[in-house]
CSV table of C-alpha atoms and ligand atoms in Angstrom, one decimal:
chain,number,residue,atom,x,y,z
A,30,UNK,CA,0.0,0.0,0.0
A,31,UNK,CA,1.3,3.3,-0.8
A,32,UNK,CA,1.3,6.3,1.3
A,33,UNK,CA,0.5,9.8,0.1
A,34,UNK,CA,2.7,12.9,1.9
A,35,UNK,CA,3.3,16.5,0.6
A,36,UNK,CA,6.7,17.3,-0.2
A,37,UNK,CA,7.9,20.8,-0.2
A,38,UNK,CA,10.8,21.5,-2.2
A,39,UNK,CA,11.6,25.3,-0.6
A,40,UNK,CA,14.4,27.7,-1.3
A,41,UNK,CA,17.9,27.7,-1.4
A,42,UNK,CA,19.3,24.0,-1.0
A,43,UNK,CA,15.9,23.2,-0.1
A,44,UNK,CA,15.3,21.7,-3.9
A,45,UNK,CA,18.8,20.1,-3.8
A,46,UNK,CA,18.9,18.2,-0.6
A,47,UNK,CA,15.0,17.1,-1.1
A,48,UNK,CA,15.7,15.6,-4.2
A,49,UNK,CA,18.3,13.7,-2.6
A,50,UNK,CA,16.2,12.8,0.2
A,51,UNK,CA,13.7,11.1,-2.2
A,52,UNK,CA,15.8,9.6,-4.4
A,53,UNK,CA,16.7,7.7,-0.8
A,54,UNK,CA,13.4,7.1,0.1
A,55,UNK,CA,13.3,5.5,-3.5
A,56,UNK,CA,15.6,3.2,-2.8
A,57,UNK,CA,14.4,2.1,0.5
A,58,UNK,CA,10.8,0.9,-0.9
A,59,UNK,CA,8.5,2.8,1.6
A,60,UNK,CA,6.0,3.0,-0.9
A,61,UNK,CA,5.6,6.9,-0.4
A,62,UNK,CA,3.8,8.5,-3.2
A,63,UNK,CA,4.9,12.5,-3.2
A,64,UNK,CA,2.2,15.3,-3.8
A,65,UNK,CA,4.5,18.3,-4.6
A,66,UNK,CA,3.2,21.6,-3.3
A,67,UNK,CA,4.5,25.2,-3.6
A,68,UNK,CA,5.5,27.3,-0.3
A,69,UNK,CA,8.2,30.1,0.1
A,70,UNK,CA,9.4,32.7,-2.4
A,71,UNK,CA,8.8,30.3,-5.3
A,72,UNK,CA,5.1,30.2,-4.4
A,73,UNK,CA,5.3,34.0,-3.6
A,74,UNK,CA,6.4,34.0,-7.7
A,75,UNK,CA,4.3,31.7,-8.4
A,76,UNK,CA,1.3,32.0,-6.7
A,77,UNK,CA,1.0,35.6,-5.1
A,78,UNK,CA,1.8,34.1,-1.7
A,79,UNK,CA,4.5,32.2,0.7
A,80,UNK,CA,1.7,29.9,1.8
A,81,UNK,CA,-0.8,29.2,-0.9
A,82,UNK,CA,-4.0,27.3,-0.1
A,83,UNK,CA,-3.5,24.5,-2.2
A,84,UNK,CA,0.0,23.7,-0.7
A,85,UNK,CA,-2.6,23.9,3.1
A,86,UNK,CA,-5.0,21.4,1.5
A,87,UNK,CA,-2.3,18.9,0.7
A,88,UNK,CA,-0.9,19.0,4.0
A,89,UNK,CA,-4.4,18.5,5.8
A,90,UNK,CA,-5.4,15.5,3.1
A,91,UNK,CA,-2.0,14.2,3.5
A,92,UNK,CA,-1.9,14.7,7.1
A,93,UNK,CA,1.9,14.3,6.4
A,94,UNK,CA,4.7,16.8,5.2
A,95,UNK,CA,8.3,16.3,4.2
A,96,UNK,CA,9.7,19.8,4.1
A,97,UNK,CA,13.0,21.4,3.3
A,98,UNK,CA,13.7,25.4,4.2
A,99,UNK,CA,11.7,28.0,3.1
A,100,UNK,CA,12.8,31.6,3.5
A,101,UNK,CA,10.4,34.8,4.9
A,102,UNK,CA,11.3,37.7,3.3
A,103,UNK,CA,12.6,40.3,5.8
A,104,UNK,CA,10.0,42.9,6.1
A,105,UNK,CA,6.8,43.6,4.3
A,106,UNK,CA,4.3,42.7,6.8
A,107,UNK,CA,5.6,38.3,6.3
A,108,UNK,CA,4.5,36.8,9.2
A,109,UNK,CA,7.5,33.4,9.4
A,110,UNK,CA,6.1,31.0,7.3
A,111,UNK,CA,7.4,28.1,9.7
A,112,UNK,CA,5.3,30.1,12.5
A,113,UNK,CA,2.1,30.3,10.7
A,114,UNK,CA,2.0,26.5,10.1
A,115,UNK,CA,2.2,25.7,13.6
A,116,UNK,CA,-0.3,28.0,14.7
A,117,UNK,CA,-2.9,26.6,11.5
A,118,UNK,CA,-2.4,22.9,12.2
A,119,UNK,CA,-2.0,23.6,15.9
A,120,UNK,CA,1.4,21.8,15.9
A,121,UNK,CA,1.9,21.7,19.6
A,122,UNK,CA,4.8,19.6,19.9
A,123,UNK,CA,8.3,20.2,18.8
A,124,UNK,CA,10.5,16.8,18.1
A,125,UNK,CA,14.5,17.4,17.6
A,126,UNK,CA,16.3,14.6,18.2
A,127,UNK,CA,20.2,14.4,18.9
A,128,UNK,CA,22.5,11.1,17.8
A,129,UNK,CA,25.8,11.6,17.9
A,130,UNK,CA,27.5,10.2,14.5
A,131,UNK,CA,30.6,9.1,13.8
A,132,UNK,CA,33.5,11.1,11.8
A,133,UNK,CA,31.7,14.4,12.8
A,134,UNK,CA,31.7,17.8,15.1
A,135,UNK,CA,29.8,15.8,18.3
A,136,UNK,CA,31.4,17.0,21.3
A,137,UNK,CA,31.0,13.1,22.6
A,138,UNK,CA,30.4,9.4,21.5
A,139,UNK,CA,27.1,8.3,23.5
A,140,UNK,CA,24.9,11.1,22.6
A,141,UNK,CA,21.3,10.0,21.8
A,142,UNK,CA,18.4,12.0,23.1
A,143,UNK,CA,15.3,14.1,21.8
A,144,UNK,CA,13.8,17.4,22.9
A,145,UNK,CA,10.2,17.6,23.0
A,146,UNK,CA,9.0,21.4,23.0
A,147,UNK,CA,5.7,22.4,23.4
A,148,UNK,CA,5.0,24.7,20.3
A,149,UNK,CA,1.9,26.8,20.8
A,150,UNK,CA,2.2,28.5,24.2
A,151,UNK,CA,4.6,29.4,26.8
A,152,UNK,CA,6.7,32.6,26.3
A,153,UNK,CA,5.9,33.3,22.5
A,154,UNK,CA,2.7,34.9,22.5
A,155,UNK,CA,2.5,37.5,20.0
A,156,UNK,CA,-0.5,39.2,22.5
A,157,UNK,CA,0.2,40.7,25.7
A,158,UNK,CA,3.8,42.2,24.7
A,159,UNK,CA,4.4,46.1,25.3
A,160,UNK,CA,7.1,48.3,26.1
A,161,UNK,CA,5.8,51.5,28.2
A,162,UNK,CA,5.9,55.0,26.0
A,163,UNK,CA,9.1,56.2,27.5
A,164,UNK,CA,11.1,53.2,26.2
A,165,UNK,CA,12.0,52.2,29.5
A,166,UNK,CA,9.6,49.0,30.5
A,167,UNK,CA,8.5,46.5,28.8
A,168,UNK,CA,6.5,43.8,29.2
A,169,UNK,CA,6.0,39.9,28.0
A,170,UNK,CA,3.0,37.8,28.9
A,171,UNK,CA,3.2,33.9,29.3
A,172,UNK,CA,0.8,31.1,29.0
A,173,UNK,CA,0.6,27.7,30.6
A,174,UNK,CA,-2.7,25.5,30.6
A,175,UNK,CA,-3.1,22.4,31.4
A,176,UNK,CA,-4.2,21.1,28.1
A,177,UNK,CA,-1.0,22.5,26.5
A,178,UNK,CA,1.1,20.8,29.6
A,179,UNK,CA,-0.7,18.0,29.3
A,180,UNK,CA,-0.3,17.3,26.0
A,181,UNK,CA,3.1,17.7,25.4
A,182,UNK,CA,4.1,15.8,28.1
A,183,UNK,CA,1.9,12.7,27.2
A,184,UNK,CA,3.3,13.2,23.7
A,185,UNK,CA,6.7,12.7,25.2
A,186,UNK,CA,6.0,9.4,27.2
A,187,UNK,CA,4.1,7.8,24.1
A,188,UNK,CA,7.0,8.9,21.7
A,189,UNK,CA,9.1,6.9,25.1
A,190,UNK,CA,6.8,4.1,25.0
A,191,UNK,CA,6.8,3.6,21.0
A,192,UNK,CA,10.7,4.2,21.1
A,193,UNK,CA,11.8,1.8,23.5
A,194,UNK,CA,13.6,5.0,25.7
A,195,UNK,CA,13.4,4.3,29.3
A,196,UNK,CA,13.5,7.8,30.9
A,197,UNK,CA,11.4,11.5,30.3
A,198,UNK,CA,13.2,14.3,32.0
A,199,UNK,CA,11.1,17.2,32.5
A,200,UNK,CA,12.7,20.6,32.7
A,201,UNK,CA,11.8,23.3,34.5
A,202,UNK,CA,12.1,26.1,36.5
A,203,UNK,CA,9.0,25.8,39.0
A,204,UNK,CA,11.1,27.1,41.9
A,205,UNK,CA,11.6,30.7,40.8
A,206,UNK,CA,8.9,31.0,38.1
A,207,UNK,CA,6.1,29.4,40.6
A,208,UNK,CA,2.8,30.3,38.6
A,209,UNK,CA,3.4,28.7,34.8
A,210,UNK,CA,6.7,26.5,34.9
A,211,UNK,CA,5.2,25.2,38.8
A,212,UNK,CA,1.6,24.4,36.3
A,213,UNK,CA,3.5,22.3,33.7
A,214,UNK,CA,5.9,20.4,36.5
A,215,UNK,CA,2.5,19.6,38.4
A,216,UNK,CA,0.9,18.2,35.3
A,217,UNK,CA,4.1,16.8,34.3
A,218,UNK,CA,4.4,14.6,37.1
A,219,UNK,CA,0.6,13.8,37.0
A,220,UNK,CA,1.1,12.7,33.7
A,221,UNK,CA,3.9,10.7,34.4
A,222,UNK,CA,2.4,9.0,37.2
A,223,UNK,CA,0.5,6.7,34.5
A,224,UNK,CA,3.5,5.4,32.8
A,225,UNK,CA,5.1,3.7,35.8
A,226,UNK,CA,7.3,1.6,33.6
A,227,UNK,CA,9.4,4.7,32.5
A,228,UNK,CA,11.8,6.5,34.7
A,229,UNK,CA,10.0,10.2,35.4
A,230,UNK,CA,12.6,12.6,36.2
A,231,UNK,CA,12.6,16.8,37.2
A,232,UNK,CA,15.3,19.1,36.2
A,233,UNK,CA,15.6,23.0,36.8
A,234,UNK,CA,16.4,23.8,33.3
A,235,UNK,CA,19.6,25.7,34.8
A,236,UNK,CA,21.1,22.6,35.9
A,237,UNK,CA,19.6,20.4,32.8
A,238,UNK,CA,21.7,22.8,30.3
A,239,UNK,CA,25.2,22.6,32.9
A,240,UNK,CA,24.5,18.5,33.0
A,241,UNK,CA,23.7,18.6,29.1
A,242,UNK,CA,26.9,19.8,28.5
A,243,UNK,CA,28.7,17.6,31.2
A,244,UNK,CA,27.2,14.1,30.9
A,245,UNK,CA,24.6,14.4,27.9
A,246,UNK,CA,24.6,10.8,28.3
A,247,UNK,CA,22.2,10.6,31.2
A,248,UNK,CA,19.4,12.1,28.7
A,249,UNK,CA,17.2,10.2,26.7
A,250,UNK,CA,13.6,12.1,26.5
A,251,UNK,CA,13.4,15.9,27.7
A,252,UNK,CA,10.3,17.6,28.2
A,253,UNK,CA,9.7,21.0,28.6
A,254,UNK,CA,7.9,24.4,27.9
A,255,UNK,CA,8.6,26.6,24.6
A,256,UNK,CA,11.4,28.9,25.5
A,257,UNK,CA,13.4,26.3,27.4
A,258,UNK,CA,12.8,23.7,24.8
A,259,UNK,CA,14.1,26.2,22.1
A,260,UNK,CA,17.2,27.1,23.7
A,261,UNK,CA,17.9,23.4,25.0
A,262,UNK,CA,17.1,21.7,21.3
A,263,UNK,CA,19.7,24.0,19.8
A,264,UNK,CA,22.0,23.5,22.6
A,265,UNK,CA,21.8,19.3,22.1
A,266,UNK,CA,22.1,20.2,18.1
A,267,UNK,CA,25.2,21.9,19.2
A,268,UNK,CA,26.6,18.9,20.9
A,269,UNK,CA,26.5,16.5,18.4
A,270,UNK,CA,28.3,19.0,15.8
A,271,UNK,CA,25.6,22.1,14.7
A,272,UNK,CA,22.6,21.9,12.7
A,273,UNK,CA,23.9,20.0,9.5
A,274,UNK,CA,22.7,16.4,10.8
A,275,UNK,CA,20.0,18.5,13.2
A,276,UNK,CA,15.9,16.8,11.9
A,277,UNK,CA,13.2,18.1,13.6
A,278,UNK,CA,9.2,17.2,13.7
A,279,UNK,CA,6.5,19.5,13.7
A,280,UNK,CA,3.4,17.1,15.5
A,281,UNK,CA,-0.5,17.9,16.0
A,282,UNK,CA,-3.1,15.9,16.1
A,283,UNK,CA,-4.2,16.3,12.5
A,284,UNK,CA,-0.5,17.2,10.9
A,285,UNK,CA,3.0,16.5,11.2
A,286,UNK,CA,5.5,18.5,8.9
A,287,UNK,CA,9.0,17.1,8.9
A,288,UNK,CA,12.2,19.4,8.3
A,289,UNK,CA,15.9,20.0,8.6
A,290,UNK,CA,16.4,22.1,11.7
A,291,UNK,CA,19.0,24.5,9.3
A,292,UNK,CA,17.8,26.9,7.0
A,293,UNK,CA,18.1,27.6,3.3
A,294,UNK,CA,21.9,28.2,3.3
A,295,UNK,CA,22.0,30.8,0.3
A,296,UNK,CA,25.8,31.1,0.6
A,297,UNK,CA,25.9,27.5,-0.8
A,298,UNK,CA,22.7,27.1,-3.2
A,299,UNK,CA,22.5,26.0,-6.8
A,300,UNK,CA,25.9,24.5,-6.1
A,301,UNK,CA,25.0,20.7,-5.3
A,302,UNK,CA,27.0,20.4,-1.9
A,303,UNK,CA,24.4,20.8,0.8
A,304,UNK,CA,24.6,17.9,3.1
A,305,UNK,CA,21.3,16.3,3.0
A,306,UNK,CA,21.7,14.3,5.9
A,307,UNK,CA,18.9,16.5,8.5
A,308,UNK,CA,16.4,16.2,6.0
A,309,UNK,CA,17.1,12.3,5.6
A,310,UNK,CA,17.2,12.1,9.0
A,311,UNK,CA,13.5,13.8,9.1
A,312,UNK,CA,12.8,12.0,6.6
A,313,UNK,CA,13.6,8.7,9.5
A,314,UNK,CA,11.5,10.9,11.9
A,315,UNK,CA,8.5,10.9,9.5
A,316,UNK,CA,9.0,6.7,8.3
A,317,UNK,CA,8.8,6.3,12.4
A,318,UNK,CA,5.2,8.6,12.6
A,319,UNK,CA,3.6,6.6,9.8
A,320,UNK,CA,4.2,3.2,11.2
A,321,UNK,CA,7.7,2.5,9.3
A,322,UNK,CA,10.0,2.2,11.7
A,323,UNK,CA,12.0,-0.9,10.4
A,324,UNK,CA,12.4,1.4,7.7
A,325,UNK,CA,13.6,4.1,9.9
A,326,UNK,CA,16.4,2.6,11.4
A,327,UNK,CA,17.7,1.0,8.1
A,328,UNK,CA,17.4,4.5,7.1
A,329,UNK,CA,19.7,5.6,10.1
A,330,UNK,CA,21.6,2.9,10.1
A,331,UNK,CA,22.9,3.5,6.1
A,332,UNK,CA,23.4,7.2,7.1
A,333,UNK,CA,26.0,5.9,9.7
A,334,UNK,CA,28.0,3.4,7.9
A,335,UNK,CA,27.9,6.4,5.4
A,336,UNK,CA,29.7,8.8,8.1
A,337,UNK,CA,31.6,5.5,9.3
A,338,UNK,CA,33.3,4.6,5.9
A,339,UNK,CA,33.7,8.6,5.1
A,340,UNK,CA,31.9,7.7,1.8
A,341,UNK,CA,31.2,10.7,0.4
A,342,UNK,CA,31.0,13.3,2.5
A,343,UNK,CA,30.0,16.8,1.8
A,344,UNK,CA,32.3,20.0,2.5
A,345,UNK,CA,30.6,20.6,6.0
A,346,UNK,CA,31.9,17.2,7.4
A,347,UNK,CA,35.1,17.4,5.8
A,348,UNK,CA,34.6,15.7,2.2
A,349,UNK,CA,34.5,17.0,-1.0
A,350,UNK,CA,31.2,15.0,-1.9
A,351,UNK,CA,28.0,16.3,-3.5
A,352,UNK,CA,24.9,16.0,-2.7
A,353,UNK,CA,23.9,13.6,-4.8
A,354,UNK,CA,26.5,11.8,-4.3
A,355,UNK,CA,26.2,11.7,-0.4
A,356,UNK,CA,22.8,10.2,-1.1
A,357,UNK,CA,23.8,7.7,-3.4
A,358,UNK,CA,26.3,6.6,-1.4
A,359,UNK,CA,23.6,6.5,1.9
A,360,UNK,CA,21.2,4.6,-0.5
A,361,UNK,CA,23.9,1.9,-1.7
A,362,UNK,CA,23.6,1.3,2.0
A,363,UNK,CA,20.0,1.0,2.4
B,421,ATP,P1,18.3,31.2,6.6
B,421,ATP,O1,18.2,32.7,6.4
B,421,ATP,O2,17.4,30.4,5.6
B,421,ATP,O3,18.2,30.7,8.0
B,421,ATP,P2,21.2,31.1,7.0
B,421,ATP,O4,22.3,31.0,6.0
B,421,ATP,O5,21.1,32.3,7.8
B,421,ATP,O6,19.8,30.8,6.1
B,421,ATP,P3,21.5,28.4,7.6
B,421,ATP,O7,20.8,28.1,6.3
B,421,ATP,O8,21.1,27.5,8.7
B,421,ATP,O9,21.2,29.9,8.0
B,421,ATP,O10,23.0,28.3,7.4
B,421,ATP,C1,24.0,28.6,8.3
B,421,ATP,C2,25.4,28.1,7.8
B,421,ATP,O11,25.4,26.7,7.8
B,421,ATP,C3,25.7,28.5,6.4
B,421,ATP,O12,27.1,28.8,6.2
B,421,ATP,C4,25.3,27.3,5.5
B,421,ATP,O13,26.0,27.2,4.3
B,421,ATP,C5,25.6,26.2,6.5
B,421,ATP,N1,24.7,25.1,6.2
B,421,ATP,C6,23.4,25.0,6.6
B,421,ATP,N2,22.8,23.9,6.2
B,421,ATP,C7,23.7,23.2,5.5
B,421,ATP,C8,23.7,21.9,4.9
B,421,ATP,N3,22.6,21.2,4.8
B,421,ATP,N4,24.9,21.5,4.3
B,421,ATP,C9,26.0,22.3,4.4
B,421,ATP,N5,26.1,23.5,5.0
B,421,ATP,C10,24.9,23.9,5.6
């Protein structure tokens, strides 16, 4: 049976590195079937706008996305294209995993965790931000509910339970910030409390980011709130050697949109040397969602003998591969 997902082909590398990503997913036989929709400046070109209907049909029909960068021009009213799809399909959770692989930038050997942000709430909200007529205060609103906690943290132990990881750490910091990080770590450990069989543990996200550095190792599932979660998913793609081999999932309960975590790298487009490896690792992320994970981890198992043979690789990882190259190489391997 095939599957149907929109693919988004973006800006930048964005066209280069998806059409390396697909002619993986070729090769792997997950029976995907690809609905190609327009988003970005080409559809601004095209279409008179970064985010034509269509292209929000085909992601709510599909239910599925594989996406590659998009860039929001810089002024003119563009609200971030990445922003507004979250807030349509109510994406409330954030997925960024972090694997360390071999012959890269990882700081260590044993890294292998995920971040799960909650998306919609917390800290960013566009509403209730001022700054007083004199310039001198300003003002931010945030907002926790117990829906949104609830959520996101359930999200985490299922993605736990359908993993095989044996620990959620929930980060916080309820002891200072008492009224919305003290609501999530309440419904946090509620939550928890009906999954005995994984280990629940509480981190004030002070410490979390000092032991992330230290001993990432002791991480397997993290938890936590928008702002925390943004800062601590970059910090664990920083670990395991910056955003080139960063995936990240965009999950709601209608829509998931997979996509590297980097953007559309315009200082190296049009020149067939992107490293394609975050969106082939989404691309592992979304085979997992739909029900393929024996696909999954052939997927990222051929991306590390890849890295472990040096077959290949692009200009960011030391090679002087291209592109295609990279994924022909993963895909020999598949
Ligand atoms: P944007 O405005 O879309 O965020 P940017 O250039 O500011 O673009 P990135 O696209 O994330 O930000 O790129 C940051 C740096 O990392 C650039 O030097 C870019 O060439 C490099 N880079 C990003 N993605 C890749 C990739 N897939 N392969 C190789 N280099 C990459």
């Amino acid at each position: 049976m095939t599957q149907k997902i929109t693919v988004i082909r973006g800006d930048g590398i964005g066209p280069e590195i998806m059409d390396a990503t697909l002619y993986v997913l070729d090769q792997l036989g997950a029976g995907l079937e690809y609905e190609f929709a327009d988003a970005g400046i080409v559809a601004l070109e095209k279409h008179g706008d970064l985010m034509p209907k269509e292209t929000l049909d085909s992601i709510a029909r599909n239910k599925v996305a594989l996406k590659s960068p998009l860039t929001t021009p810089v002024g003119g009213g563009f609200t971030s294209i990445n922003v507004s799809l979250r807030r349509h399909f109510d994406l409330y959770a954030n997925v960024r995993p972090a694997i360390s692989f071999p012959n890269t930038r990882s700081r260590y050997e044993n890294i292998n965790m995920i971040t799960v942000r909650e998306n919609t709430e917390g800290a960013y909200l566009a509403e209730g931000q001022e700054v007083s007529a004199d310039g001198e205060t300003a003002f931010s609103g945030t907002k926790v509910t117990r829906k949104g906690s609830e959520r996101i943290v359930r999200y985490a132990f299922e993605l736990a339970k359908a993993t095989g990881r044996k620990k959620v750490t929930a980060v916080h910091k309820a002891n200072i910030i008492k009224s919305t990080s003290g609501l999530f770590l309440n419904v946090a450990r509620e939550v928890a409390a009906k999954y005995p069989e994984i280990e629940f543990q509480e981190m004030i996200v002070d410490n979390a980011c000092m032991q992330l550095v230290m001993r990432p190792e002791q991480f397997d599932v993290l938890v936590t709130t928008n702002l925390f979660g943004d800062i601590i998913s970059d910090l664990c793609a920083g670990l395991v050697g910056g955003l080139g081999l960063a995936p990240g999932a965009n999950i709601g309960e209608n829509a998931a949109i997979f996509e590297a975590v980097h953007g559309t790298a315009p200082d190296i487009a049009g020149k067939g040397i992107a490293n394609p490896c975050a969106l082939l690792l989404a691309a592992a992320q979304m085979l997992d969602h739909i029900g393929q994970p024996q696909n999954a981890e052939r997927l990222r198992k051929a991306i590390v003998a890849t890295l472990e043979a040096k077959d290949s690789l692009t200009g960011d990882l030391g090679g002087t591969g291209t592109t295609m190259g990279f994924a022909k190489a993963i895909a020999s391997r598949v």
